[in-house]
N, CA, C and O atoms as a GROMACS GRO file, in nm:
protein
  360
    1MET      N    1   0.750  -1.477   0.740
    1MET     CA    2   0.644  -1.380   0.765
    1MET      C    3   0.548  -1.386   0.646
    1MET      O    4   0.589  -1.369   0.532
    2ASN      N    5   0.423  -1.410   0.674
    2ASN     CA    6   0.324  -1.412   0.567
    2ASN      C    7   0.262  -1.272   0.549
    2ASN      O    8   0.298  -1.179   0.621
    3ASN      N    9   0.172  -1.259   0.454
    3ASN     CA   10   0.113  -1.129   0.421
    3ASN      C   11   0.039  -1.068   0.539
    3ASN      O   12   0.048  -0.948   0.564
    4LYS      N   13  -0.036  -1.151   0.612
    4LYS     CA   14  -0.115  -1.102   0.725
    4LYS      C   15  -0.023  -1.046   0.834
    4LYS      O   16  -0.050  -0.939   0.890
    5GLU      N   17   0.085  -1.118   0.864
    5GLU     CA   18   0.181  -1.072   0.965
    5GLU      C   19   0.252  -0.944   0.919
    5GLU      O   20   0.276  -0.853   0.998
    6PHE      N   21   0.285  -0.940   0.790
    6PHE     CA   22   0.351  -0.822   0.735
    6PHE      C   23   0.263  -0.698   0.748
    6PHE      O   24   0.310  -0.593   0.791
    7VAL      N   25   0.137  -0.710   0.710
    7VAL     CA   26   0.043  -0.598   0.718
    7VAL      C   27   0.022  -0.556   0.863
    7VAL      O   28   0.014  -0.437   0.892
    8ALA      N   29   0.013  -0.652   0.954
    8ALA     CA   30  -0.006  -0.621   1.096
    8ALA      C   31   0.113  -0.542   1.150
    8ALA      O   32   0.094  -0.442   1.220
    9GLU      N   33   0.234  -0.585   1.120
    9GLU     CA   34   0.354  -0.516   1.167
    9GLU      C   35   0.366  -0.377   1.105
    9GLU      O   36   0.400  -0.280   1.174
   10LEU      N   37   0.338  -0.367   0.976
   10LEU     CA   38   0.345  -0.239   0.907
   10LEU      C   39   0.241  -0.141   0.960
   10LEU      O   40   0.271  -0.023   0.978
   11SER      N   41   0.120  -0.188   0.985
   11SER     CA   42   0.015  -0.100   1.036
   11SER      C   43   0.049  -0.052   1.177
   11SER      O   44   0.019   0.062   1.213
   12LYS      N   45   0.113  -0.138   1.256
   12LYS     CA   46   0.155  -0.100   1.391
   12LYS      C   47   0.262   0.011   1.383
   12LYS      O   48   0.256   0.109   1.457
   13ARG      N   49   0.358  -0.007   1.293
   13ARG     CA   50   0.466   0.092   1.279
   13ARG      C   51   0.418   0.225   1.224
   13ARG      O   52   0.467   0.331   1.262
   14LEU      N   53   0.319   0.219   1.133
   14LEU     CA   54   0.268   0.342   1.071
   14LEU      C   55   0.158   0.408   1.151
   14LEU      O   56   0.125   0.524   1.128
   15GLY      N   57   0.100   0.336   1.245
   15GLY     CA   58  -0.010   0.390   1.323
   15GLY      C   59  -0.137   0.400   1.241
   15GLY      O   60  -0.221   0.487   1.266
   16LYS      N   61  -0.152   0.312   1.144
   16LYS     CA   62  -0.271   0.309   1.059
   16LYS      C   63  -0.349   0.182   1.087
   16LYS      O   64  -0.299   0.090   1.151
   17SER      N   65  -0.473   0.178   1.038
   17SER     CA   66  -0.554   0.057   1.056
   17SER      C   67  -0.505  -0.050   0.959
   17SER      O   68  -0.437  -0.022   0.860
   18SER      N   69  -0.541  -0.174   0.989
   18SER     CA   70  -0.502  -0.285   0.902
   18SER      C   71  -0.563  -0.269   0.764
   18SER      O   72  -0.500  -0.303   0.664
   19LYS      N   73  -0.685  -0.218   0.758
   19LYS     CA   74  -0.752  -0.200   0.628
   19LYS      C   75  -0.677  -0.097   0.543
   19LYS      O   76  -0.653  -0.121   0.424
   20GLU      N   77  -0.639   0.015   0.603
   20GLU     CA   78  -0.564   0.118   0.530
   20GLU      C   79  -0.429   0.064   0.483
   20GLU      O   80  -0.386   0.090   0.371
   21THR      N   81  -0.363  -0.009   0.570
   21THR     CA   82  -0.232  -0.064   0.536
   21THR      C   83  -0.243  -0.167   0.425
   21THR      O   84  -0.160  -0.170   0.334
   22THR      N   85  -0.344  -0.251   0.431
   22THR     CA   86  -0.368  -0.350   0.325
   22THR      C   87  -0.390  -0.281   0.192
   22THR      O   88  -0.336  -0.325   0.090
   23GLU      N   89  -0.468  -0.174   0.191
   23GLU     CA   90  -0.492  -0.099   0.068
   23GLU      C   91  -0.363  -0.038   0.014
   23GLU      O   92  -0.341  -0.038  -0.107
   24MET      N   93  -0.278   0.014   0.103
   24MET     CA   94  -0.150   0.072   0.060
   24MET      C   95  -0.059  -0.035  -0.001
   24MET      O   96   0.002  -0.013  -0.105
   25VAL      N   97  -0.050  -0.150   0.065
   25VAL     CA   98   0.035  -0.258   0.016
   25VAL      C   99  -0.016  -0.308  -0.119
   25VAL      O  100   0.062  -0.329  -0.212
   26ASN      N  101  -0.146  -0.328  -0.130
   26ASN     CA  102  -0.205  -0.374  -0.257
   26ASN      C  103  -0.183  -0.272  -0.368
   26ASN      O  104  -0.155  -0.310  -0.482
   27SER      N  105  -0.194  -0.144  -0.336
   27SER     CA  106  -0.172  -0.039  -0.434
   27SER      C  107  -0.026  -0.039  -0.481
   27SER      O  108   0.002  -0.026  -0.600
   28LEU      N  109   0.066  -0.055  -0.387
   28LEU     CA  110   0.208  -0.061  -0.420
   28LEU      C  111   0.237  -0.179  -0.512
   28LEU      O  112   0.305  -0.164  -0.614
   29LEU      N  113   0.187  -0.296  -0.476
   29LEU     CA  114   0.210  -0.416  -0.557
   29LEU      C  115   0.148  -0.406  -0.696
   29LEU      O  116   0.204  -0.453  -0.794
   30LYS      N  117   0.030  -0.343  -0.703
   30LYS     CA  118  -0.036  -0.324  -0.833
   30LYS      C  119   0.048  -0.233  -0.922
   30LYS      O  120   0.066  -0.262  -1.041
   31GLU      N  121   0.100  -0.125  -0.867
   31GLU     CA  122   0.182  -0.032  -0.944
   31GLU      C  123   0.312  -0.098  -0.990
   31GLU      O  124   0.355  -0.080  -1.104
   32MET      N  125   0.373  -0.176  -0.901
   32MET     CA  126   0.497  -0.245  -0.938
   32MET      C  127   0.470  -0.343  -1.052
   32MET      O  128   0.548  -0.351  -1.146
   33THR      N  129   0.361  -0.418  -1.043
   33THR     CA  130   0.324  -0.514  -1.146
   33THR      C  131   0.302  -0.444  -1.280
   33THR      O  132   0.345  -0.495  -1.384
   34GLU      N  133   0.236  -0.329  -1.279
   34GLU     CA  134   0.212  -0.254  -1.402
   34GLU      C  135   0.344  -0.208  -1.464
   34GLU      O  136   0.361  -0.213  -1.586
   35GLN      N  137   0.437  -0.164  -1.381
   35GLN     CA  138   0.568  -0.121  -1.431
   35GLN      C  139   0.643  -0.237  -1.495
   35GLN      O  140   0.704  -0.220  -1.600
   36TRP      N  141   0.638  -0.354  -1.434
   36TRP     CA  142   0.706  -0.470  -1.491
   36TRP      C  143   0.642  -0.512  -1.622
   36TRP      O  144   0.712  -0.552  -1.715
   37GLN      N  145   0.509  -0.502  -1.631
   37GLN     CA  146   0.440  -0.538  -1.756
   37GLN      C  147   0.479  -0.444  -1.868
   37GLN      O  148   0.479  -0.484  -1.985
   38GLU      N  149   0.512  -0.319  -1.835
   38GLU     CA  150   0.555  -0.222  -1.936
   38GLU      C  151   0.703  -0.236  -1.969
   38GLU      O  152   0.755  -0.167  -2.056
   39GLY      N  153   0.772  -0.327  -1.899
   39GLY     CA  154   0.914  -0.350  -1.925
   39GLY      C  155   1.007  -0.261  -1.844
   39GLY      O  156   1.127  -0.256  -1.872
   40ASN      N  157   0.954  -0.190  -1.745
   40ASN     CA  158   1.036  -0.102  -1.663
   40ASN      C  159   1.088  -0.175  -1.540
   40ASN      O  160   1.029  -0.274  -1.496
   41MET      N  161   1.199  -0.126  -1.487
   41MET     CA  162   1.250  -0.182  -1.361
   41MET      C  163   1.197  -0.098  -1.246
   41MET      O  164   1.158   0.017  -1.264
   42VAL      N  165   1.195  -0.157  -1.128
   42VAL     CA  166   1.152  -0.087  -1.007
   42VAL      C  167   1.271  -0.086  -0.912
   42VAL      O  168   1.317  -0.191  -0.867
   43ALA      N  169   1.321   0.034  -0.881
   43ALA     CA  170   1.435   0.049  -0.790
   43ALA      C  171   1.385   0.107  -0.659
   43ALA      O  172   1.321   0.212  -0.657
   44VAL      N  173   1.416   0.038  -0.550
   44VAL     CA  174   1.379   0.084  -0.416
   44VAL      C  175   1.509   0.116  -0.343
   44VAL      O  176   1.590   0.028  -0.317
   45GLN      N  177   1.526   0.242  -0.310
   45GLN     CA  178   1.650   0.286  -0.247
   45GLN      C  179   1.673   0.211  -0.116
   45GLN      O  180   1.583   0.202  -0.032
   46GLY      N  181   1.792   0.158  -0.100
   46GLY     CA  182   1.827   0.084   0.020
   46GLY      C  183   1.783  -0.061   0.017
   46GLY      O  184   1.818  -0.137   0.108
   47PHE      N  185   1.706  -0.102  -0.084
   47PHE     CA  186   1.658  -0.238  -0.094
   47PHE      C  187   1.716  -0.308  -0.216
   47PHE      O  188   1.777  -0.415  -0.204
   48GLY      N  189   1.697  -0.249  -0.334
   48GLY     CA  190   1.751  -0.308  -0.456
   48GLY      C  191   1.667  -0.280  -0.578
   48GLY      O  192   1.578  -0.195  -0.576
   49ILE      N  193   1.696  -0.354  -0.683
   49ILE     CA  194   1.630  -0.336  -0.812
   49ILE      C  195   1.557  -0.466  -0.848
   49ILE      O  196   1.612  -0.575  -0.838
   50LEU      N  197   1.432  -0.451  -0.889
   50LEU     CA  198   1.352  -0.563  -0.938
   50LEU      C  199   1.318  -0.534  -1.083
   50LEU      O  200   1.267  -0.426  -1.116
   51GLU      N  201   1.346  -0.631  -1.171
   51GLU     CA  202   1.316  -0.611  -1.312
   51GLU      C  203   1.284  -0.743  -1.379
   51GLU      O  204   1.322  -0.850  -1.331
   52VAL      N  205   1.214  -0.734  -1.491
   52VAL     CA  206   1.180  -0.852  -1.568
   52VAL      C  207   1.291  -0.873  -1.671
   52VAL      O  208   1.327  -0.782  -1.745
   53LYS      N  209   1.344  -0.995  -1.673
   53LYS     CA  210   1.449  -1.030  -1.770
   53LYS      C  211   1.400  -1.147  -1.853
   53LYS      O  212   1.319  -1.228  -1.809
   54LYS      N  213   1.453  -1.153  -1.976
   54LYS     CA  214   1.415  -1.262  -2.064
   54LYS      C  215   1.524  -1.369  -2.059
   54LYS      O  216   1.641  -1.341  -2.084
   55LYS      N  217   1.485  -1.491  -2.026
   55LYS     CA  218   1.577  -1.603  -2.028
   55LYS      C  219   1.573  -1.664  -2.168
   55LYS      O  220   1.465  -1.689  -2.222
   56ALA      N  221   1.689  -1.688  -2.224
   56ALA     CA  222   1.697  -1.744  -2.359
   56ALA      C  223   1.653  -1.890  -2.360
   56ALA      O  224   1.652  -1.958  -2.257
   57GLU      N  225   1.616  -1.938  -2.479
   57GLU     CA  226   1.581  -2.079  -2.489
   57GLU      C  227   1.708  -2.162  -2.470
   57GLU      O  228   1.819  -2.116  -2.499
   58ARG      N  229   1.689  -2.284  -2.422
   58ARG     CA  230   1.803  -2.369  -2.395
   58ARG      C  231   1.764  -2.514  -2.413
   58ARG      O  232   1.646  -2.548  -2.423
   59ILE      N  233   1.866  -2.599  -2.418
   59ILE     CA  234   1.841  -2.742  -2.429
   59ILE      C  235   1.862  -2.804  -2.291
   59ILE      O  236   1.963  -2.779  -2.225
   60SER      N  237   1.766  -2.883  -2.249
   60SER     CA  238   1.770  -2.949  -2.120
   60SER      C  239   1.775  -3.100  -2.143
   60SER      O  240   1.716  -3.151  -2.239
   61VAL      N  241   1.845  -3.171  -2.055
   61VAL     CA  242   1.856  -3.316  -2.067
   61VAL      C  243   1.795  -3.381  -1.943
   61VAL      O  244   1.831  -3.349  -1.830
   62ASN      N  245   1.702  -3.473  -1.966
   62ASN     CA  246   1.642  -3.549  -1.857
   62ASN      C  247   1.747  -3.651  -1.810
   62ASN      O  248   1.789  -3.735  -1.889
   63PRO      N  249   1.790  -3.644  -1.683
   63PRO     CA  250   1.898  -3.731  -1.638
   63PRO      C  251   1.865  -3.880  -1.638
   63PRO      O  252   1.956  -3.963  -1.652
   64THR      N  253   1.739  -3.916  -1.623
   64THR     CA  254   1.705  -4.058  -1.619
   64THR      C  255   1.689  -4.118  -1.758
   64THR      O  256   1.733  -4.230  -1.783
   65THR      N  257   1.626  -4.045  -1.850
   65THR     CA  258   1.602  -4.099  -1.984
   65THR      C  259   1.704  -4.049  -2.087
   65THR      O  260   1.707  -4.098  -2.199
   66LYS      N  261   1.784  -3.953  -2.050
   66LYS     CA  262   1.883  -3.890  -2.139
   66LYS      C  263   1.818  -3.822  -2.260
   66LYS      O  264   1.884  -3.792  -2.359
   67GLN      N  265   1.688  -3.798  -2.250
   67GLN     CA  266   1.616  -3.732  -2.358
   67GLN      C  267   1.643  -3.583  -2.354
   67GLN      O  268   1.637  -3.521  -2.247
   68ARG      N  269   1.672  -3.524  -2.470
   68ARG     CA  270   1.699  -3.381  -2.480
   68ARG      C  271   1.570  -3.309  -2.514
   68ARG      O  272   1.491  -3.354  -2.597
   69MET      N  273   1.548  -3.194  -2.446
   69MET     CA  274   1.426  -3.116  -2.470
   69MET      C  275   1.464  -2.970  -2.490
   69MET      O  276   1.560  -2.922  -2.430
   70LEU      N  277   1.390  -2.901  -2.573
   70LEU     CA  278   1.412  -2.759  -2.593
   70LEU      C  279   1.321  -2.684  -2.496
   70LEU      O  280   1.198  -2.698  -2.501
   71VAL      N  281   1.381  -2.604  -2.409
   71VAL     CA  282   1.306  -2.524  -2.314
   71VAL      C  283   1.287  -2.386  -2.378
   71VAL      O  284   1.386  -2.319  -2.408
   72PRO      N  285   1.163  -2.342  -2.399
   72PRO     CA  286   1.140  -2.214  -2.468
   72PRO      C  287   1.184  -2.094  -2.383
   72PRO      O  288   1.198  -2.106  -2.261
   73PRO      N  289   1.204  -1.980  -2.447
   73PRO     CA  290   1.241  -1.860  -2.370
   73PRO      C  291   1.126  -1.818  -2.280
   73PRO      O  292   1.009  -1.844  -2.310
   74LYS      N  293   1.160  -1.753  -2.168
   74LYS     CA  294   1.055  -1.707  -2.078
   74LYS      C  295   1.100  -1.583  -2.005
   74LYS      O  296   1.219  -1.551  -2.000
   75LEU      N  297   1.003  -1.512  -1.948
   75LEU     CA  298   1.031  -1.392  -1.870
   75LEU      C  299   1.035  -1.429  -1.723
   75LEU      O  300   0.949  -1.503  -1.674
   76VAL      N  301   1.136  -1.377  -1.652
   76VAL     CA  302   1.149  -1.404  -1.509
   76VAL      C  303   1.173  -1.272  -1.436
   76VAL      O  304   1.229  -1.178  -1.492
   77LEU      N  305   1.130  -1.266  -1.311
   77LEU     CA  306   1.153  -1.149  -1.228
   77LEU      C  307   1.288  -1.166  -1.160
   77LEU      O  308   1.312  -1.265  -1.090
   78ALA      N  309   1.376  -1.069  -1.180
   78ALA     CA  310   1.511  -1.074  -1.122
   78ALA      C  311   1.526  -0.966  -1.016
   78ALA      O  312   1.470  -0.857  -1.028
   79TYR      N  313   1.602  -0.999  -0.911
   79TYR     CA  314   1.626  -0.907  -0.801
   79TYR      C  315   1.775  -0.888  -0.783
   79TYR      O  316   1.851  -0.985  -0.778
   80LYS      N  317   1.817  -0.762  -0.774
   80LYS     CA  318   1.957  -0.730  -0.747
   80LYS      C  319   1.959  -0.644  -0.622
   80LYS      O  320   1.910  -0.530  -0.625
   81PRO      N  321   2.014  -0.696  -0.512
   81PRO     CA  322   2.014  -0.619  -0.387
   81PRO      C  323   2.101  -0.495  -0.397
   81PRO      O  324   2.198  -0.492  -0.474
   82SER      N  325   2.067  -0.393  -0.319
   82SER     CA  326   2.145  -0.270  -0.318
   82SER      C  327   2.278  -0.293  -0.246
   82SER      O  328   2.292  -0.390  -0.171
   83THR      N  329   2.373  -0.207  -0.270
   83THR     CA  330   2.504  -0.216  -0.206
   83THR      C  331   2.490  -0.208  -0.055
   83THR      O  332   2.557  -0.282   0.017
   84LEU      N  333   2.402  -0.118  -0.006
   84LEU     CA  334   2.380  -0.105   0.138
   84LEU      C  335   2.330  -0.235   0.200
   84LEU      O  336   2.375  -0.274   0.308
   85LEU      N  337   2.238  -0.300   0.132
   85LEU     CA  338   2.182  -0.426   0.182
   85LEU      C  339   2.287  -0.536   0.180
   85LEU      O  340   2.294  -0.617   0.273
   86LYS      N  341   2.369  -0.540   0.076
   86LYS     CA  342   2.476  -0.639   0.068
   86LYS      C  343   2.573  -0.622   0.184
   86LYS      O  344   2.613  -0.720   0.248
   87GLU      N  345   2.611  -0.499   0.210
   87GLU     CA  346   2.706  -0.470   0.317
   87GLU      C  347   2.648  -0.506   0.455
   87GLU      O  348   2.719  -0.556   0.542
   88LYS      N  349   2.520  -0.482   0.472
   88LYS     CA  350   2.454  -0.507   0.600
   88LYS      C  351   2.455  -0.657   0.634
   88LYS      O  352   2.469  -0.694   0.751
   89TYR      N  353   2.441  -0.742   0.533
   89TYR     CA  354   2.431  -0.886   0.558
   89TYR      C  355   2.555  -0.964   0.518
   89TYR      O  356   2.548  -1.085   0.495
   90LYS      N  357   2.668  -0.896   0.508
   90LYS     CA  358   2.794  -0.964   0.479
   90LYS      C  359   2.842  -1.042   0.597
   90LYS      O  360   2.947  -1.106   0.590
   0.00000   0.00000   0.00000
């Protein structure tokens, strides 16, 4: 499902126009992004937790040349599904 299909389905379920629904989705995503930039996690009841985690630096080996490289630390978005969601798709 792409963004256009998602907005169309959501607007149908909410009984709102596509424009209003697009604005709501964009507003939600903007707020979530701001929270992650501040280092906060976003917990959605029944869905799970989204948070930014720091991956430590590590050494990587190129399998063809056997050359070792240092991979710098980086920030990644991590998702942990809720217990309800895990149970639903077991």
